[in-house]
């Protein structure tokens, strides 16, 4: 690693942020008073963005960093934060030489956006490091319902047959109607809706209920929806064994213990 520019008598370093949203939009900022081109990408000047103290270690503690700044760039609009476009975004922070941006940077931290809090025009983002996954349980807990997510490596169901592109035909808030559902909206409960067009294009929403041709989302879109907007609907699963067996014919991969006695066994009396 060639970081000779850090040994110069006068410091010429600044922070550089590279942010990549889940939809592929990538932007960059530097804590300098002018734009810099780093690795063929323009990083916009944002001297108001200041990272908290970054501590790098080889321990197993969760590495995290908070970013506090002011939304001076239209690239990070308040409505995008509210809509959730920045949820789960990937972030990399470097220390770069603003006098010679092509020099090798010093990598500080990589992670993804965690909790985002706002106060007026200011925002504060918690960035979770790679070791944050170690906070998860080592062994799964027993449960009568399935612990897998529909379509993941444990479930092994192919979601290709359980996705459908549809057009919004009627709006009766909080319900959205899709004629292409043909009365099977209940199959999409606990599923997901991804807008493919309209003002909410690219945003995902969980489906909490469905009946006939109408579904209801857990959170209402922050931007208006219009008849004719296209959406990709993914079926859901209530994680019950009967659903896994009868609807998906996937009981062999059921990740739960439906017949394991629970705590209620201790309260039973003879002859119950």
Short mmCIF file of C-alpha atoms in Angstrom, two decimals:
data_model
loop_
_atom_site.label_atom_id
_atom_site.label_comp_id
_atom_site.label_asym_id
_atom_site.label_seq_id
_atom_site.Cartn_x
_atom_site.Cartn_y
_atom_site.Cartn_z
CA UNK A 1 0.00 0.00 0.00
CA UNK A 2 1.51 3.30 -1.13
CA UNK A 3 0.33 6.04 1.23
CA UNK A 4 3.38 8.29 1.06
CA UNK A 5 1.16 11.36 0.73
CA UNK A 6 0.16 10.92 4.40
CA UNK A 7 3.78 11.55 5.45
CA UNK A 8 3.99 14.99 3.86
CA UNK A 9 4.71 17.94 6.22
CA UNK A 10 1.44 19.62 5.18
CA UNK A 11 -1.79 17.63 5.33
CA UNK A 12 -3.85 17.48 2.14
CA UNK A 13 -6.37 14.85 3.22
CA UNK A 14 -10.15 14.88 3.22
CA UNK A 15 -12.91 12.34 3.69
CA UNK A 16 -14.58 10.73 0.69
CA UNK A 17 -17.94 8.94 0.79
CA UNK A 18 -19.18 6.55 -1.87
CA UNK A 19 -22.86 5.68 -1.47
CA UNK A 20 -24.69 3.06 -3.52
CA UNK A 21 -28.42 2.62 -3.13
CA UNK A 22 -30.19 -0.70 -3.53
CA UNK A 23 -31.54 0.45 -6.91
CA UNK A 24 -28.00 1.04 -8.22
CA UNK A 25 -27.85 4.84 -7.94
CA UNK A 26 -24.30 5.75 -6.84
CA UNK A 27 -23.09 9.15 -5.65
CA UNK A 28 -19.97 10.47 -3.96
CA UNK A 29 -19.12 13.30 -1.56
CA UNK A 30 -15.89 14.77 -0.23
CA UNK A 31 -15.38 16.97 2.83
CA UNK A 32 -13.52 19.47 0.64
CA UNK A 33 -14.49 22.86 -0.78
CA UNK A 34 -14.44 21.70 -4.41
CA UNK A 35 -15.43 18.64 -6.41
CA UNK A 36 -12.91 15.85 -6.94
CA UNK A 37 -12.73 13.11 -9.58
CA UNK A 38 -11.74 9.82 -7.96
CA UNK A 39 -11.55 6.59 -9.95
CA UNK A 40 -13.44 8.18 -12.89
CA UNK A 41 -16.31 9.26 -10.65
CA UNK A 42 -17.08 12.84 -9.59
CA UNK A 43 -17.35 13.38 -5.85
CA UNK A 44 -19.33 16.51 -4.97
CA UNK A 45 -18.02 18.99 -2.42
CA UNK A 46 -19.94 18.65 0.87
CA UNK A 47 -17.88 20.24 3.65
CA UNK A 48 -20.88 20.05 5.98
CA UNK A 49 -20.73 16.24 6.12
CA UNK A 50 -18.63 15.16 9.09
CA UNK A 51 -18.13 11.55 10.26
CA UNK A 52 -17.92 10.70 13.91
CA UNK A 53 -14.74 9.22 15.35
CA UNK A 54 -13.80 6.04 13.49
CA UNK A 55 -11.98 3.37 15.51
CA UNK A 56 -10.50 0.45 13.62
CA UNK A 57 -9.52 -2.68 15.55
CA UNK A 58 -9.08 -6.41 15.14
CA UNK A 59 -11.51 -7.26 17.94
CA UNK A 60 -14.94 -8.81 17.46
CA UNK A 61 -16.77 -5.69 18.58
CA UNK A 62 -19.30 -4.27 16.12
CA UNK A 63 -17.65 -1.53 14.07
CA UNK A 64 -20.04 1.31 13.34
CA UNK A 65 -19.86 4.99 12.53
CA UNK A 66 -22.42 7.77 12.56
CA UNK A 67 -22.62 10.36 9.81
CA UNK A 68 -24.06 13.75 10.58
CA UNK A 69 -24.61 16.31 7.89
CA UNK A 70 -26.89 18.77 6.19
CA UNK A 71 -28.86 17.89 3.07
CA UNK A 72 -27.13 20.45 0.86
CA UNK A 73 -27.28 18.18 -2.18
CA UNK A 74 -30.42 17.34 -4.12
CA UNK A 75 -28.98 13.82 -4.46
CA UNK A 76 -30.03 13.15 -0.85
CA UNK A 77 -33.50 14.64 -0.79
CA UNK A 78 -35.67 14.56 2.30
CA UNK A 79 -38.49 12.88 0.41
CA UNK A 80 -36.12 10.08 -0.65
CA UNK A 81 -35.14 9.51 2.98
CA UNK A 82 -38.79 9.41 4.00
CA UNK A 83 -39.67 7.08 1.13
CA UNK A 84 -36.92 4.68 2.16
CA UNK A 85 -34.81 4.89 -0.99
CA UNK A 86 -31.67 5.04 1.15
CA UNK A 87 -32.56 2.10 3.41
CA UNK A 88 -29.85 -0.55 3.23
CA UNK A 89 -27.58 1.57 1.02
CA UNK A 90 -23.92 0.52 0.84
CA UNK A 91 -21.34 3.01 2.06
CA UNK A 92 -17.57 3.22 1.83
CA UNK A 93 -15.51 5.91 3.54
CA UNK A 94 -11.95 6.76 2.47
CA UNK A 95 -9.29 9.28 3.31
CA UNK A 96 -8.05 10.78 0.04
CA UNK A 97 -5.44 13.28 -1.10
CA UNK A 98 -7.37 16.27 -2.41
CA UNK A 99 -4.21 17.68 -4.02
CA UNK A 100 -3.73 14.48 -6.05
CA UNK A 101 -7.02 12.48 -6.07
CA UNK A 102 -5.51 9.72 -8.21
CA UNK A 103 -3.24 8.67 -5.32
CA UNK A 104 -4.15 5.47 -3.50
CA UNK A 105 -6.78 6.24 -0.81
CA UNK A 106 -6.80 4.99 2.75
CA UNK A 107 -9.85 2.81 3.28
CA UNK A 108 -11.53 3.49 6.61
CA UNK A 109 -14.82 1.62 6.79
CA UNK A 110 -17.43 -0.20 4.71
CA UNK A 111 -20.97 -0.99 5.71
CA UNK A 112 -24.62 -0.38 5.05
CA UNK A 113 -27.10 2.20 6.23
CA UNK A 114 -28.86 1.32 9.44
CA UNK A 115 -31.19 3.65 11.32
CA UNK A 116 -31.76 7.06 9.70
CA UNK A 117 -33.01 9.88 11.92
CA UNK A 118 -33.86 13.43 10.84
CA UNK A 119 -34.20 16.73 12.66
CA UNK A 120 -35.22 19.61 10.44
CA UNK A 121 -32.84 19.71 7.49
CA UNK A 122 -30.19 17.66 9.25
CA UNK A 123 -29.87 13.89 9.13
CA UNK A 124 -27.98 11.28 11.11
CA UNK A 125 -27.19 7.87 9.70
CA UNK A 126 -25.93 4.83 11.58
CA UNK A 127 -23.63 2.73 9.42
CA UNK A 128 -23.31 -0.94 10.38
CA UNK A 129 -19.95 -2.59 9.78
CA UNK A 130 -19.29 -6.09 8.52
CA UNK A 131 -19.10 -7.55 12.02
CA UNK A 132 -22.66 -6.48 12.84
CA UNK A 133 -23.87 -9.85 11.51
CA UNK A 134 -22.15 -11.48 14.52
CA UNK A 135 -24.89 -9.99 16.69
CA UNK A 136 -27.34 -12.55 15.30
CA UNK A 137 -28.18 -15.73 17.16
CA UNK A 138 -25.70 -18.55 16.57
CA UNK A 139 -28.32 -21.30 16.66
CA UNK A 140 -31.98 -20.89 15.62
CA UNK A 141 -34.68 -21.05 18.27
CA UNK A 142 -37.39 -23.67 18.02
CA UNK A 143 -40.76 -22.44 16.83
CA UNK A 144 -43.98 -23.97 15.50
CA UNK A 145 -43.79 -21.68 12.45
CA UNK A 146 -41.15 -21.69 9.74
CA UNK A 147 -37.98 -19.67 10.34
CA UNK A 148 -37.09 -19.43 6.66
CA UNK A 149 -38.15 -16.71 4.27
CA UNK A 150 -40.08 -17.71 1.18
CA UNK A 151 -37.56 -18.27 -1.59
CA UNK A 152 -34.36 -18.15 0.48
CA UNK A 153 -31.65 -20.84 0.65
CA UNK A 154 -33.39 -22.65 3.50
CA UNK A 155 -36.83 -22.60 1.87
CA UNK A 156 -35.54 -23.53 -1.61
CA UNK A 157 -38.77 -22.43 -3.31
CA UNK A 158 -38.20 -20.70 -6.66
CA UNK A 159 -39.93 -17.32 -6.56
CA UNK A 160 -39.97 -17.08 -10.35
CA UNK A 161 -43.31 -18.90 -10.42
CA UNK A 162 -44.71 -16.74 -7.64
CA UNK A 163 -44.05 -13.28 -9.13
CA UNK A 164 -46.39 -11.41 -11.43
CA UNK A 165 -46.26 -8.01 -13.11
CA UNK A 166 -49.60 -6.21 -12.83
CA UNK A 167 -51.20 -2.85 -13.54
CA UNK A 168 -53.03 -0.85 -10.91
CA UNK A 169 -56.69 -0.65 -11.94
CA UNK A 170 -58.40 1.04 -8.98
CA UNK A 171 -57.46 3.00 -5.88
CA UNK A 172 -59.56 2.85 -2.73
CA UNK A 173 -57.10 3.86 -0.02
CA UNK A 174 -55.75 2.10 1.90
CA UNK A 175 -56.46 -0.67 -0.61
CA UNK A 176 -55.02 -1.01 -4.10
CA UNK A 177 -56.83 -3.11 -6.67
CA UNK A 178 -55.23 -5.11 -9.48
CA UNK A 179 -57.64 -6.80 -11.87
CA UNK A 180 -54.90 -9.27 -12.85
CA UNK A 181 -55.09 -10.78 -9.36
CA UNK A 182 -58.29 -12.54 -10.45
CA UNK A 183 -59.49 -12.91 -6.87
CA UNK A 184 -56.22 -14.41 -5.57
CA UNK A 185 -55.04 -11.44 -3.52
CA UNK A 186 -54.90 -13.63 -0.39
CA UNK A 187 -51.94 -15.51 -1.92
CA UNK A 188 -49.88 -12.30 -1.69
CA UNK A 189 -50.40 -11.64 2.03
CA UNK A 190 -46.97 -11.24 3.69
CA UNK A 191 -45.52 -10.84 0.22
CA UNK A 192 -43.97 -7.80 -1.43
CA UNK A 193 -44.88 -5.12 -3.97
CA UNK A 194 -42.22 -3.42 -6.09
CA UNK A 195 -43.32 -0.37 -8.09
CA UNK A 196 -42.05 -0.53 -11.68
CA UNK A 197 -43.38 2.84 -12.82
CA UNK A 198 -44.89 6.02 -11.46
CA UNK A 199 -43.58 8.36 -8.78
CA UNK A 200 -42.76 5.46 -6.45
CA UNK A 201 -40.76 3.53 -9.05
CA UNK A 202 -38.11 1.34 -7.42
CA UNK A 203 -39.65 1.31 -3.93
CA UNK A 204 -40.66 -1.91 -2.18
CA UNK A 205 -43.55 -2.36 0.23
CA UNK A 206 -44.68 -5.31 2.32
CA UNK A 207 -48.23 -6.57 1.77
CA UNK A 208 -50.15 -7.01 5.01
CA UNK A 209 -53.56 -8.17 3.76
CA UNK A 210 -55.41 -9.13 0.61
CA UNK A 211 -58.93 -10.01 -0.44
CA UNK A 212 -60.31 -10.57 -3.92
CA UNK A 213 -58.44 -8.22 -6.23
CA UNK A 214 -57.38 -5.76 -3.50
CA UNK A 215 -54.25 -5.70 -1.38
CA UNK A 216 -53.17 -3.47 1.49
CA UNK A 217 -49.60 -2.37 2.19
CA UNK A 218 -48.01 -2.08 5.62
CA UNK A 219 -46.83 1.47 4.80
CA UNK A 220 -48.55 3.81 2.38
CA UNK A 221 -46.37 5.23 -0.42
CA UNK A 222 -45.13 8.74 0.32
CA UNK A 223 -45.64 9.77 -3.31
CA UNK A 224 -49.03 9.58 -5.07
CA UNK A 225 -49.97 6.42 -6.94
CA UNK A 226 -52.00 6.53 -10.14
CA UNK A 227 -54.18 4.12 -12.06
CA UNK A 228 -51.99 2.51 -14.69
CA UNK A 229 -48.87 2.30 -12.50
CA UNK A 230 -47.13 -1.03 -12.95
CA UNK A 231 -45.99 -3.18 -10.04
CA UNK A 232 -44.26 -6.50 -9.48
CA UNK A 233 -46.08 -8.57 -6.86
CA UNK A 234 -44.38 -11.43 -5.03
CA UNK A 235 -46.45 -14.03 -3.22
CA UNK A 236 -46.17 -14.41 0.54
CA UNK A 237 -46.29 -17.19 3.11
CA UNK A 238 -47.81 -17.22 6.60
CA UNK A 239 -45.08 -19.70 7.69
CA UNK A 240 -47.57 -22.34 8.84
CA UNK A 241 -46.87 -26.00 8.10
CA UNK A 242 -50.23 -26.53 6.42
CA UNK A 243 -49.50 -23.70 3.97
CA UNK A 244 -46.05 -25.08 3.21
CA UNK A 245 -47.45 -28.56 2.63
CA UNK A 246 -50.68 -27.84 0.76
CA UNK A 247 -49.94 -24.66 -1.19
CA UNK A 248 -46.24 -24.92 -1.95
CA UNK A 249 -45.74 -28.71 -1.63
CA UNK A 250 -42.53 -27.93 0.22
CA UNK A 251 -43.01 -29.63 3.59
CA UNK A 252 -39.63 -31.37 3.28
CA UNK A 253 -37.95 -27.97 3.64
CA UNK A 254 -40.18 -26.65 6.42
CA UNK A 255 -37.91 -24.95 8.99
CA UNK A 256 -40.05 -25.27 12.09
CA UNK A 257 -41.31 -27.75 14.69
CA UNK A 258 -45.11 -27.77 14.33
CA UNK A 259 -45.60 -30.82 16.54
CA UNK A 260 -43.12 -29.96 19.30
CA UNK A 261 -44.94 -29.55 22.64
CA UNK A 262 -44.94 -25.97 23.91
CA UNK A 263 -45.07 -24.37 27.34
CA UNK A 264 -48.81 -25.02 27.48
CA UNK A 265 -47.98 -28.71 28.13
CA UNK A 266 -46.98 -27.73 31.68
CA UNK A 267 -50.44 -26.32 32.40
CA UNK A 268 -52.38 -29.34 31.25
CA UNK A 269 -54.09 -31.56 33.80
CA UNK A 270 -54.75 -35.30 33.60
CA UNK A 271 -57.48 -36.18 31.18
CA UNK A 272 -57.30 -32.85 29.30
#
